[in-house]
C-alpha positions as protocol buffer text, in pm:
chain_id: "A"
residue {
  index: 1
  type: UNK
  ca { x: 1297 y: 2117 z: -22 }
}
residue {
  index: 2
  type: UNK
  ca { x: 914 y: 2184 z: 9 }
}
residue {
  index: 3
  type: UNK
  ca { x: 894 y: 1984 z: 321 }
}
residue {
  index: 4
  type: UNK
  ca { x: 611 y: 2120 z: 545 }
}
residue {
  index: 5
  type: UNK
  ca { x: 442 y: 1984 z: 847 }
}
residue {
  index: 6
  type: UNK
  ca { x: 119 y: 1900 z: 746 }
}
residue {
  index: 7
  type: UNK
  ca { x: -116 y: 1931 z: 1011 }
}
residue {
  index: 8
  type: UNK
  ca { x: -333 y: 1622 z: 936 }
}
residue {
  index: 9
  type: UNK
  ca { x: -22 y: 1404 z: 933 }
}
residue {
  index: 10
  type: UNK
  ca { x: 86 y: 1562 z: 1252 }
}
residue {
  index: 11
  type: UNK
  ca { x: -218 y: 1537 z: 1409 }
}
residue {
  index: 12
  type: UNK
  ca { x: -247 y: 1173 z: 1273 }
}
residue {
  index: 13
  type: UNK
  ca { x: 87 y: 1106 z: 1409 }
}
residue {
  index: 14
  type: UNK
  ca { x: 8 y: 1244 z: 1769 }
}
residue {
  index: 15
  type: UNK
  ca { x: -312 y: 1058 z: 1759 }
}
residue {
  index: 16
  type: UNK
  ca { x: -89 y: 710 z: 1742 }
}
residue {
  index: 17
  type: UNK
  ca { x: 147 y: 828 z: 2023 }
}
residue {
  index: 18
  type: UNK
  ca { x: 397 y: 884 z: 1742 }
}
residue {
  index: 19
  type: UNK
  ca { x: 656 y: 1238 z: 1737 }
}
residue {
  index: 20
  type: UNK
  ca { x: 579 y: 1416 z: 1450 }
}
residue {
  index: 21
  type: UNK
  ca { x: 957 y: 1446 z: 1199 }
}
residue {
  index: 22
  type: UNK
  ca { x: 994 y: 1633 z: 908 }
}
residue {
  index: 23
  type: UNK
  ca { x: 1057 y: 1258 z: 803 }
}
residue {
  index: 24
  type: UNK
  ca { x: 768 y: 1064 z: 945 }
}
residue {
  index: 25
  type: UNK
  ca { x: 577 y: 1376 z: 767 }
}
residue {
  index: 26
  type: UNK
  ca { x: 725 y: 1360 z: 448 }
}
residue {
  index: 27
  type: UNK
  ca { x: 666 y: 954 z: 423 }
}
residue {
  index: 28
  type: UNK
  ca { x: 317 y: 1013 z: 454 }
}
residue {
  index: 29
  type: UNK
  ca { x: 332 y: 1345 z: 234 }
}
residue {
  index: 30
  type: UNK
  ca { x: 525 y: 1082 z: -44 }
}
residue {
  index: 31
  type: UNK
  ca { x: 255 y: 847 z: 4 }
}
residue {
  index: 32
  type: UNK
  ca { x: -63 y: 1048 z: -46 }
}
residue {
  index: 33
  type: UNK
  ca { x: 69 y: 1169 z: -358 }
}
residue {
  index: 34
  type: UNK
  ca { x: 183 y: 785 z: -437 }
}
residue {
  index: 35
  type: UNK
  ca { x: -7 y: 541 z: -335 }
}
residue {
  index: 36
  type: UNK
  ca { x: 96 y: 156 z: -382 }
}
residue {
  index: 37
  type: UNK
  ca { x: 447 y: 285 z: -364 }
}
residue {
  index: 38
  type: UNK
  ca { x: 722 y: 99 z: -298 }
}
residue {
  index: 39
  type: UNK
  ca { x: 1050 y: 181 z: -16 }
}
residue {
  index: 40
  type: UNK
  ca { x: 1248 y: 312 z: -314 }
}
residue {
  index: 41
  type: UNK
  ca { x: 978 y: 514 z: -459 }
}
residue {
  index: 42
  type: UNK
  ca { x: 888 y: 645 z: -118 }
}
residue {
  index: 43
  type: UNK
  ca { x: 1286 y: 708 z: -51 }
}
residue {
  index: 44
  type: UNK
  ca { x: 1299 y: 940 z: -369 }
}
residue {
  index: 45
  type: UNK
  ca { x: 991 y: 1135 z: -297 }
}
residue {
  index: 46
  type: UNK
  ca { x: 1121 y: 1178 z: 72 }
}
residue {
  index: 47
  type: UNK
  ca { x: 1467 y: 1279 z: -32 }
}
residue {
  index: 48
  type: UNK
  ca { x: 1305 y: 1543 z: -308 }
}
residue {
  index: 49
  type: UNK
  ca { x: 1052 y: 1657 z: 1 }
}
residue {
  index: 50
  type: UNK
  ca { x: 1313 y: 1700 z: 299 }
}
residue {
  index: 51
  type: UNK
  ca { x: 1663 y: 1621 z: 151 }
}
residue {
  index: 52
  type: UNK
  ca { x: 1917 y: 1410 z: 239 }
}
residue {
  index: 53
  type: UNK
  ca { x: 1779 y: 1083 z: 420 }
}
residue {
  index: 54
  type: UNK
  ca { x: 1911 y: 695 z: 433 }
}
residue {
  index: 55
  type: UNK
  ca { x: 1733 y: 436 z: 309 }
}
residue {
  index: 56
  type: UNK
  ca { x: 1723 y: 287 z: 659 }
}
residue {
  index: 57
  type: UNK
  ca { x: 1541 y: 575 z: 771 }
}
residue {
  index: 58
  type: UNK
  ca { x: 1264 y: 551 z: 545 }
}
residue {
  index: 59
  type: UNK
  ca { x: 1206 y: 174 z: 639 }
}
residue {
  index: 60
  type: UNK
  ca { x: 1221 y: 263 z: 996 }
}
residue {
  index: 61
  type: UNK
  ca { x: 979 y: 500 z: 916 }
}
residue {
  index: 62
  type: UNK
  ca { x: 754 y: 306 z: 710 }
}
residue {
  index: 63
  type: UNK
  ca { x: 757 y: 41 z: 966 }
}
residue {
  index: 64
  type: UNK
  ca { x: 632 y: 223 z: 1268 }
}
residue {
  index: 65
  type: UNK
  ca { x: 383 y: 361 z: 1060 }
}
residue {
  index: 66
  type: UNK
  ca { x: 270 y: 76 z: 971 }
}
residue {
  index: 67
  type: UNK
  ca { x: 277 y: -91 z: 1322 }
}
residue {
  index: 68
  type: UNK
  ca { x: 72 y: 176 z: 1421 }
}
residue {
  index: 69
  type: UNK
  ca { x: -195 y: 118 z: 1177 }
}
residue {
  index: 70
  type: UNK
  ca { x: -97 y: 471 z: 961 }
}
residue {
  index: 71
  type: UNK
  ca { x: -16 y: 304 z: 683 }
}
residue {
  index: 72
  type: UNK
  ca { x: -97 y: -57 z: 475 }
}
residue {
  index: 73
  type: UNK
  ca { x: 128 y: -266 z: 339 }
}
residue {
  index: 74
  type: UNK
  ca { x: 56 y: -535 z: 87 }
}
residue {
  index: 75
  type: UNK
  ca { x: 322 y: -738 z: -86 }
}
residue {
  index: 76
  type: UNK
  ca { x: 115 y: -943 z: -400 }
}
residue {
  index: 77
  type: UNK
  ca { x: 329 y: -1178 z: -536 }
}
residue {
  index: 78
  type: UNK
  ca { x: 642 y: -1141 z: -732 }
}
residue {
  index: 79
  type: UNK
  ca { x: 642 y: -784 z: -611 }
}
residue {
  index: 80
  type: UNK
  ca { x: 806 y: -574 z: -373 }
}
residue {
  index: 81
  type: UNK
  ca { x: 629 y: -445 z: -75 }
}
residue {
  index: 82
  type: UNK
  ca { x: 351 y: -156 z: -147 }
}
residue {
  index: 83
  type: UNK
  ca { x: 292 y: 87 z: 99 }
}
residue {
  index: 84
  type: UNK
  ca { x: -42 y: 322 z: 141 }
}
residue {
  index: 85
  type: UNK
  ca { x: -222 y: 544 z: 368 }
}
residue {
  index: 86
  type: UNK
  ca { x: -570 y: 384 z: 323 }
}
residue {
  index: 87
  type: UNK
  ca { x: -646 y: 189 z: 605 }
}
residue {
  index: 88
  type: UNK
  ca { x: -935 y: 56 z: 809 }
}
residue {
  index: 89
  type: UNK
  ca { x: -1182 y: 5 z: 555 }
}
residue {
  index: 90
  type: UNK
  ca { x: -1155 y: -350 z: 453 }
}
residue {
  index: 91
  type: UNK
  ca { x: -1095 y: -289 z: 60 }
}
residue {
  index: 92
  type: UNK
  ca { x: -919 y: -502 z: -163 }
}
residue {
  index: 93
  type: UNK
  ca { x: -620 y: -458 z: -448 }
}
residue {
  index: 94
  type: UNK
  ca { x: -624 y: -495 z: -831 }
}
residue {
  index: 95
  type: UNK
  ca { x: -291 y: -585 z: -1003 }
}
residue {
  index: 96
  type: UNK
  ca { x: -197 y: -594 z: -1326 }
}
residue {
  index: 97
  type: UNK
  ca { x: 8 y: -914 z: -1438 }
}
residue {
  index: 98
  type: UNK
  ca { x: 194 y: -710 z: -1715 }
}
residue {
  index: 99
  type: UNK
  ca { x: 300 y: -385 z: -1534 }
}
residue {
  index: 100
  type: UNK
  ca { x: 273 y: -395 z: -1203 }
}
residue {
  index: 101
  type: UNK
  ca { x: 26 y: -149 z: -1125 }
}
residue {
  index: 102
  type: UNK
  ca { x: -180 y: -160 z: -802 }
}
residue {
  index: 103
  type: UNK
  ca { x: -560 y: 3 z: -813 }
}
residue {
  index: 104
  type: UNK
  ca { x: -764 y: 22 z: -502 }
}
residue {
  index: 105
  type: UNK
  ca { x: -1100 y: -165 z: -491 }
}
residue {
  index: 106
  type: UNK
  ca { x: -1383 y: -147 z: -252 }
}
residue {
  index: 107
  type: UNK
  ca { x: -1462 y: -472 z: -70 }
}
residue {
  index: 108
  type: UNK
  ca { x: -1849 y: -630 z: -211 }
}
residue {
  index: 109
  type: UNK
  ca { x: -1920 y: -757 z: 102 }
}
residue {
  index: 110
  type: UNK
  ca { x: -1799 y: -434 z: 335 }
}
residue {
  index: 111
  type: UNK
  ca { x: -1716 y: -553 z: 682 }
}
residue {
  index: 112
  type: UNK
  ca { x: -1391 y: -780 z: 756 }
}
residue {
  index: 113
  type: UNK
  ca { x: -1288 y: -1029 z: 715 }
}
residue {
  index: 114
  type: UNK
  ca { x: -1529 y: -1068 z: 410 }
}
residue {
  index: 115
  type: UNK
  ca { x: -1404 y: -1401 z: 333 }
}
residue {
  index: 116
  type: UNK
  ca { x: -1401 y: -1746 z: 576 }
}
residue {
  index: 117
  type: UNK
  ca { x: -1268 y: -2022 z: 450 }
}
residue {
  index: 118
  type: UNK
  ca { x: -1521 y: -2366 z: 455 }
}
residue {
  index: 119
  type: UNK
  ca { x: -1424 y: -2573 z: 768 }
}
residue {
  index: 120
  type: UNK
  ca { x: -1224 y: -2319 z: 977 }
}
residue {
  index: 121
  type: UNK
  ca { x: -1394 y: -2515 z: 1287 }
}
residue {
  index: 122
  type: UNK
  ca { x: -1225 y: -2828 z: 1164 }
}
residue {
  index: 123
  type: UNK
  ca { x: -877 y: -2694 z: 1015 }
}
residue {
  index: 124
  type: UNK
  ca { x: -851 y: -2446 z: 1284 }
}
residue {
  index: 125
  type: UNK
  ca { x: -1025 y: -2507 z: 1636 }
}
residue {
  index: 126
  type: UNK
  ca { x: -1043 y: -2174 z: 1806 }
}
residue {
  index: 127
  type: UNK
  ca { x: -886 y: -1986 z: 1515 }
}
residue {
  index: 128
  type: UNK
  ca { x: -997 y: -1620 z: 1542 }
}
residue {
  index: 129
  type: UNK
  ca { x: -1049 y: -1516 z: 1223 }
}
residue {
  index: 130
  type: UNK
  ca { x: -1005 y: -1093 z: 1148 }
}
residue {
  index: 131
  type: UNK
  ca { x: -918 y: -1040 z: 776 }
}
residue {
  index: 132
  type: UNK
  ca { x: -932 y: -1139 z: 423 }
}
residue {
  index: 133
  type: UNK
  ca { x: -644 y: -1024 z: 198 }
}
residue {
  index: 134
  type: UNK
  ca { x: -819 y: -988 z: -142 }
}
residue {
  index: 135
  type: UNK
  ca { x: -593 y: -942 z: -498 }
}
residue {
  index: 136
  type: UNK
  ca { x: -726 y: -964 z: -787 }
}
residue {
  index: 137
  type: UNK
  ca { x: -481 y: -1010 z: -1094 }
}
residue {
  index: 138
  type: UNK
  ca { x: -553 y: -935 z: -1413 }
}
residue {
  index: 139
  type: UNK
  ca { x: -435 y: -692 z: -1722 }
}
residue {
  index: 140
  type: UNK
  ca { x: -504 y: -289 z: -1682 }
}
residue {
  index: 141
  type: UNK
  ca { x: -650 y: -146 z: -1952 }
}
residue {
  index: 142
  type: UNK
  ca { x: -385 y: 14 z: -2098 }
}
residue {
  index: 143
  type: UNK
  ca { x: -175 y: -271 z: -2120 }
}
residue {
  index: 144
  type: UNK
  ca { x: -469 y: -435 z: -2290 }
}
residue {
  index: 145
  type: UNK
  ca { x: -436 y: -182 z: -2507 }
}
residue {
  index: 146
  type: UNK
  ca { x: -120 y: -217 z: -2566 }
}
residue {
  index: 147
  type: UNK
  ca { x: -128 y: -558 z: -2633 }
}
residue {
  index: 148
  type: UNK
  ca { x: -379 y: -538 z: -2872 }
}
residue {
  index: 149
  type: UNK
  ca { x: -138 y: -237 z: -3106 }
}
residue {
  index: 150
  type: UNK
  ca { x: 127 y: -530 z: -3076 }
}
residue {
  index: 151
  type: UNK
  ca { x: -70 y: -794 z: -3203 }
}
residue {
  index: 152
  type: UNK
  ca { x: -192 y: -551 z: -3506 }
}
residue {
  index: 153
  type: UNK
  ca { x: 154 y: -427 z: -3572 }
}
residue {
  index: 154
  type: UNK
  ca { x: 277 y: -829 z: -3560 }
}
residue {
  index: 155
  type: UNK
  ca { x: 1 y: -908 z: -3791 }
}
């Protein structure tokens, strides 16, 4: 167990009104060195980190971080939910269709929400608008890669 309390994720948690845990610590440890994990992932980082800890525990934890705007979490489709410490800044998500994988991108346009959809007056009278959710899909490269061996070797 290599859990320490790291002072910018104490601090952070202070900052939100939050008491600092070894646990609440060790999330945010698991998800610096992971980002885009998942509850499981996070769960086995945790439980290598500080011990012993229930599954419960780490959504509990997950959740008030995220409720306090410590953490992100983004679900794209057909995929469980993905949980980071990169908040605030209005970027975006890549994900690749083949493996899963989940790479940060910076939004073009900077300040939220970057997007408005055409006729929000019309749709959606008085309909503050704050944020645009942004994933783009596509194949990583090295499951283009790896695509491409497959053809070859089919060939």
């Amino acid at each position: 167990m290599t859990s320490s309390l790291r002072p910018d994720h104490a601090d952070t948690l202070r900052d939100r009104g939050l008491r600092v845990t070894r646990q609440r610590v060790a999330v945010m440890s698991a998800l610096a060195g992971a980002p885009h994990s998942g509850a499981d992932t996070v769960l086995a980082r945790v439980r290598a980190d500080v011990g012993r800890v229930s599954h419960q525990a780490v959504y509990d934890v997950l959740n008030a971080l995220t409720d306090k705007g410590i953490v992100n979490r983004i679900q794209p489709a057909g995929s469980v939910a993905r949980y980071e410490l990169r908040v605030g800044d209005n970027h975006h998500h890549l994900v690749c269709r083949r493996c899963g994988v989940v790479t940060d991108v910076d939004c073009a346009v900077g300040a939220a929400p970057c997007l408005e959809p055409q006729d929000l007056r019309v749709h959606a009278p008085g309909f503050v608008l704050d944020e645009a959710e942004v994933i783009y899909w596509g194949i990583c490269d090295p499951c283009t890669h790896d695509s491409r061996n497959t053809d070859q070797e089919e060939a």
